[in-house]
Amino acid sequence: MTGNLTDAHCPTPLRNSSFRPKQAAFSSLALRRKVGLRREKSLFAFTGFIICLLVLTLALNAQAPVAVPLPKEPHHQLVLENDYVRVFRVSLPAHDATLLHQHDVPYLYVSLGSADVINAVQGKPEARIVMADGQLGYSPGHFAHIARTDAGGTFDNVTIELLHPQGEPKNLCDKVVDGPVLSCTGEVKGVSAGSPLRLLPKLGIGPRRSFETDEIAVASYSLLLVGTYNEDSKSPRLFVAEDGPQLHVEIAGESARSLSNGETVWLEAGKEWKIILPRQNKPTRFLMIRFKDGAAAAKP
């Protein structure tokens, strides 16, 4: 045997030529499966998030109360309606609450008797409101709320929705909204020069300019004299009886009306009307709300 063992070479082992391609194919398949699995997990998580969000939204919508229109609130009774106003007589017993109801327009309210109520405006903290008998209030509206008589007293008022734009509210002799209050002499603007109502301040009683907006002027009266007061008004007015003995209102062409606590009557422009006060031992109080644009509309 010839040859050097050191020169001997081991034979090259035979390899499967398809080994590396198969390994590469296996690695690519595993990667695709891993990426697909991650995508499935991400899609599952996103779908779950959307479902949870929808369930939460539906739950919140189910819990949020829906405000009813004011005429649908059972403690508000509609007593007068025309192109200028909607008037509601409100009566809420002690330890009771209104439904959540919507105020869509500006409004005045007059307390009939003292009041201590909780005002729960939707989306805001609750507030306690204490009002004196005959106190006048104003709100620009556009909110929903619940009124509650938690303090144990009743809540009675007249709510007057103002259907025309009001512009800027302004205190006159009474503080109705935030802002300054005028020093008042007792003279009432809007009363004709010959009206007997102009004599009342000289007698130490009644009329008082309370409040106004661009559209309305509110005057309050407190009358003790027995007699008849008449006027031919150039502006439409709303008459609101407050506390005191029953009084009578006569309007040309209409039946006479007897009014007492919280009752109202509409006085059209151009019609003569009379207020007849009976014999009494305490003042009769009422509000007169004059509508300014009604006077402009009445001009030829």
Coordinates of C-alpha atoms in Angstrom, one line a residue:
M1 CA 0.0 0.0 0.0
T2 CA 1.6 3.2 -1.0
G3 CA 0.7 6.8 0.0
N4 CA 0.9 9.0 3.0
L5 CA -1.8 8.9 5.6
T6 CA -1.4 12.6 6.1
D7 CA -2.3 13.2 2.6
A8 CA -5.5 11.3 2.9
H9 CA -8.8 13.3 2.6
C10 CA -12.1 12.4 4.2
P11 CA -14.7 12.1 1.6
T12 CA -17.2 15.0 1.5
P13 CA -20.4 13.9 3.0
L14 CA -23.4 14.0 0.7
R15 CA -26.0 16.6 1.7
N16 CA -29.6 17.0 0.7
S17 CA -29.6 19.8 -1.7
S18 CA -33.1 20.7 -0.7
F19 CA -32.3 21.2 3.1
R20 CA -31.6 24.9 3.1
P21 CA -34.5 26.0 1.0
K22 CA -36.8 23.9 3.2
Q23 CA -35.3 25.5 6.3
A24 CA -35.8 29.0 4.8
A25 CA -39.4 28.1 3.8
F26 CA -40.0 26.9 7.4
S27 CA -38.7 30.1 8.9
S28 CA -40.8 32.3 6.5
L29 CA -43.9 30.3 7.4
A30 CA -43.3 30.7 11.1
L31 CA -42.8 34.4 10.8
R32 CA -46.0 34.8 8.8
R33 CA -47.9 32.8 11.4
K34 CA -46.4 35.0 14.2
V35 CA -47.3 38.2 12.4
G36 CA -50.8 36.9 11.6
L37 CA -51.3 35.9 15.3
R38 CA -50.3 39.4 16.4
R39 CA -52.6 41.0 13.9
E40 CA -55.4 38.8 15.1
K41 CA -54.7 39.8 18.7
S42 CA -54.6 43.5 17.8
L43 CA -57.9 43.2 15.8
F44 CA -59.5 41.3 18.7
A45 CA -58.4 44.0 21.2
F46 CA -59.6 46.8 18.9
T47 CA -62.9 45.1 18.4
G48 CA -63.3 44.6 22.1
F49 CA -62.5 48.3 22.7
I50 CA -65.2 49.4 20.2
I51 CA -67.8 47.0 21.7
C52 CA -67.0 48.3 25.2
L53 CA -67.2 51.9 24.0
L54 CA -70.6 51.3 22.4
V55 CA -71.9 49.6 25.5
L56 CA -70.7 52.5 27.7
T57 CA -72.3 55.0 25.3
L58 CA -75.6 53.1 25.4
A59 CA -75.5 52.9 29.1
L60 CA -74.9 56.6 29.5
N61 CA -77.6 57.5 27.1
A62 CA -80.0 55.2 29.0
Q63 CA -79.1 56.8 32.3
A64 CA -79.3 60.5 31.1
P65 CA -82.9 61.8 31.7
V66 CA -84.7 63.5 28.8
A67 CA -86.2 66.9 29.6
V68 CA -89.9 67.4 28.8
P69 CA -91.2 70.6 27.1
L70 CA -92.6 73.0 29.7
P71 CA -96.3 72.5 28.7
K72 CA -95.8 68.7 29.4
E73 CA -94.5 69.3 33.0
P74 CA -97.6 68.5 35.2
H75 CA -96.9 71.2 37.8
H76 CA -97.0 73.9 35.1
Q77 CA -100.5 74.8 34.0
L78 CA -100.8 76.9 30.8
V79 CA -103.3 79.7 31.4
L80 CA -102.7 82.2 28.6
E81 CA -100.9 82.2 25.3
N82 CA -100.6 84.6 22.4
D83 CA -97.9 86.0 20.0
Y84 CA -96.0 87.6 22.9
V85 CA -96.2 85.3 25.9
R86 CA -97.0 81.9 27.3
V87 CA -98.2 82.1 30.9
F88 CA -98.0 79.2 33.3
R89 CA -99.4 78.9 36.8
V90 CA -96.9 76.8 38.8
S91 CA -97.8 74.9 42.0
L92 CA -95.4 72.4 43.7
P93 CA -96.4 70.8 47.0
A94 CA -94.0 70.4 49.9
H95 CA -91.4 67.6 49.6
D96 CA -92.1 67.2 45.9
A97 CA -90.2 67.7 42.6
T98 CA -91.0 68.7 39.1
L99 CA -90.0 66.6 36.1
L100 CA -86.8 67.6 34.3
H101 CA -88.2 70.2 32.0
Q102 CA -86.8 72.5 29.3
H103 CA -86.8 76.3 29.2
D104 CA -86.2 77.3 25.6
V105 CA -86.9 81.0 25.7
P106 CA -86.4 83.9 28.2
Y107 CA -88.9 84.1 31.0
L108 CA -90.1 86.1 34.0
Y109 CA -91.3 84.5 37.2
V110 CA -93.2 86.0 40.1
S111 CA -93.3 84.2 43.5
L112 CA -96.7 83.9 45.1
G113 CA -95.8 83.6 48.7
S114 CA -92.3 83.0 50.1
A115 CA -90.4 80.1 48.6
D116 CA -87.4 77.9 49.5
V117 CA -86.5 75.6 46.6
I118 CA -83.7 73.5 45.2
N119 CA -82.8 74.4 41.6
A120 CA -81.1 71.4 40.0
V121 CA -80.0 72.6 36.5
Q122 CA -78.9 69.7 34.3
G123 CA -75.1 69.5 34.1
K124 CA -74.5 72.0 37.0
P125 CA -74.3 71.8 40.8
E126 CA -77.6 72.2 42.6
A127 CA -78.4 75.6 44.1
R128 CA -80.8 76.7 46.9
I129 CA -83.1 79.6 46.0
V130 CA -85.0 81.6 48.6
M131 CA -87.6 84.1 47.3
A132 CA -89.8 86.6 49.1
D133 CA -93.5 86.9 48.4
G134 CA -94.0 88.9 45.2
Q135 CA -90.3 88.7 44.2
L136 CA -89.7 89.0 40.5
G137 CA -87.1 87.0 38.7
Y138 CA -85.8 86.8 35.1
S139 CA -83.9 84.1 33.2
P140 CA -82.6 84.0 29.6
G141 CA -83.6 80.4 29.4
H142 CA -82.0 77.7 27.2
F143 CA -81.5 75.1 29.9
A144 CA -83.3 72.2 31.6
H145 CA -83.8 71.8 35.4
I146 CA -85.7 70.2 38.2
A147 CA -87.3 72.2 41.1
R148 CA -87.6 70.5 44.5
T149 CA -89.3 71.6 47.7
D150 CA -87.0 69.8 50.1
A151 CA -87.4 72.5 52.8
G152 CA -91.0 71.5 53.4
G153 CA -92.8 74.5 52.0
T154 CA -94.9 74.8 48.8
F155 CA -93.7 76.6 45.7
D156 CA -96.2 78.7 43.8
N157 CA -95.4 81.2 41.1
V158 CA -96.4 82.6 37.7
T159 CA -94.0 81.8 35.0
I160 CA -94.2 84.1 31.9
E161 CA -92.4 82.9 28.8
L162 CA -91.3 85.8 26.6
L163 CA -91.6 84.7 22.9
H164 CA -89.9 87.7 21.3
P165 CA -86.1 88.4 21.5
Q166 CA -85.4 90.3 24.7
G167 CA -81.9 91.8 24.3
E168 CA -80.1 93.0 27.4
P169 CA -81.9 92.8 30.8
K170 CA -81.6 95.8 33.1
N171 CA -82.5 96.4 36.7
L172 CA -84.5 99.6 37.4
C173 CA -85.8 100.0 41.0
D174 CA -85.5 96.3 41.9
K175 CA -82.6 93.9 41.8
V176 CA -83.9 91.2 39.4
V177 CA -80.6 90.3 37.7
D178 CA -76.9 90.8 38.5
G179 CA -76.0 94.4 38.0
P180 CA -76.6 97.9 39.4
V181 CA -80.0 99.1 40.6
L182 CA -81.2 102.7 39.9
S183 CA -82.2 105.2 42.5
C184 CA -85.9 105.6 41.8
T185 CA -88.4 108.4 42.3
G186 CA -91.5 106.2 41.8
E187 CA -92.4 107.5 38.3
V188 CA -93.5 104.8 35.9
K189 CA -92.4 105.2 32.3
G190 CA -95.0 104.3 29.6
V191 CA -98.0 105.6 31.5
S192 CA -99.8 108.4 29.5
A193 CA -99.7 111.9 30.8
G194 CA -103.4 112.0 31.6
S195 CA -103.5 108.6 33.3
P196 CA -104.8 108.5 36.9
L197 CA -102.0 106.0 37.6
R198 CA -99.5 109.0 37.5
L199 CA -101.2 110.5 40.6
L200 CA -100.4 107.4 42.8
P201 CA -96.7 108.2 43.6
K202 CA -97.9 111.6 45.0
L203 CA -100.1 109.7 47.4
G204 CA -97.2 107.6 48.7
I205 CA -98.4 104.4 47.1
G206 CA -97.6 102.1 44.3
P207 CA -96.2 102.2 40.9
R208 CA -92.6 101.2 40.9
R209 CA -90.4 100.6 37.8
S210 CA -88.9 97.2 38.5
F211 CA -87.1 95.9 35.5
E212 CA -86.8 96.1 31.7
T213 CA -85.3 94.5 28.6
D214 CA -85.2 95.8 25.0
E215 CA -88.7 94.3 24.6
I216 CA -90.5 94.7 27.9
A217 CA -90.9 97.1 30.9
V218 CA -92.2 95.8 34.2
A219 CA -93.9 98.0 36.8
S220 CA -95.2 96.8 40.2
Y221 CA -98.2 98.4 41.9
S222 CA -99.4 98.4 45.5
L223 CA -102.8 100.1 45.8
L224 CA -104.9 100.8 48.8
L225 CA -107.4 103.4 47.5
V226 CA -110.9 102.5 46.6
G227 CA -111.7 103.6 43.1
T228 CA -111.6 103.1 39.4
Y229 CA -108.5 103.6 37.2
N230 CA -108.9 103.6 33.5
E231 CA -106.5 104.0 30.5
D232 CA -106.5 103.7 26.8
S233 CA -103.2 101.8 26.3
K234 CA -101.0 102.3 23.2
S235 CA -99.0 99.2 24.1
P236 CA -100.1 95.7 24.8
R237 CA -99.7 94.7 28.4
L238 CA -99.9 91.7 30.6
F239 CA -101.7 92.2 34.0
V240 CA -100.6 89.9 36.8
A241 CA -102.6 90.0 40.1
E242 CA -100.5 89.2 43.2
D243 CA -101.5 89.3 46.9
G244 CA -104.4 91.2 48.3
P245 CA -108.2 91.4 47.9
Q246 CA -109.8 90.5 44.7
L247 CA -109.9 93.3 42.1
H248 CA -112.0 93.7 38.9
V249 CA -110.7 94.5 35.4
E250 CA -113.1 95.7 32.7
I251 CA -111.9 95.7 29.1
A252 CA -113.8 97.4 26.3
G253 CA -115.9 94.9 24.4
E254 CA -115.1 92.0 26.8
S255 CA -116.7 90.6 29.9
A256 CA -115.4 92.0 33.3
R257 CA -112.9 89.8 35.0
S258 CA -112.3 89.3 38.7
L259 CA -108.7 88.6 39.5
S260 CA -106.8 87.4 42.6
N261 CA -103.6 85.8 43.6
G262 CA -101.6 84.7 40.5
E263 CA -104.4 85.3 37.9
T264 CA -103.6 87.2 34.7
V265 CA -105.3 89.1 31.9
W266 CA -104.1 90.4 28.5
L267 CA -104.7 94.1 27.7
E268 CA -104.6 94.7 24.0
A269 CA -103.1 97.9 22.5
G270 CA -105.8 100.5 21.6
K271 CA -108.4 99.1 24.0
E272 CA -109.7 101.0 27.0
W273 CA -109.5 99.1 30.3
K274 CA -110.5 99.8 33.9
I275 CA -109.1 98.5 37.2
I276 CA -111.8 98.6 39.9
L277 CA -110.5 98.3 43.5
P278 CA -113.0 97.1 46.2
R279 CA -113.1 98.4 49.7
Q280 CA -110.2 96.8 51.5
N281 CA -108.0 97.0 54.6
K282 CA -104.7 96.0 52.9
P283 CA -103.0 96.9 49.6
T284 CA -103.7 95.1 46.4
R285 CA -100.5 94.2 44.5
F286 CA -100.2 93.6 40.8
L287 CA -97.6 93.7 38.0
M288 CA -98.0 95.4 34.7
I289 CA -95.7 94.2 31.9
R290 CA -95.6 96.5 28.9
F291 CA -94.5 95.2 25.5
K292 CA -92.5 97.9 23.7
D293 CA -92.5 96.6 20.1
G294 CA -96.3 96.3 20.3
A295 CA -96.4 100.1 20.5
A296 CA -94.2 100.5 17.5
A297 CA -96.3 98.0 15.5
A298 CA -99.5 100.0 16.4
K299 CA -98.1 103.2 14.8
P300 CA -99.4 104.0 11.3

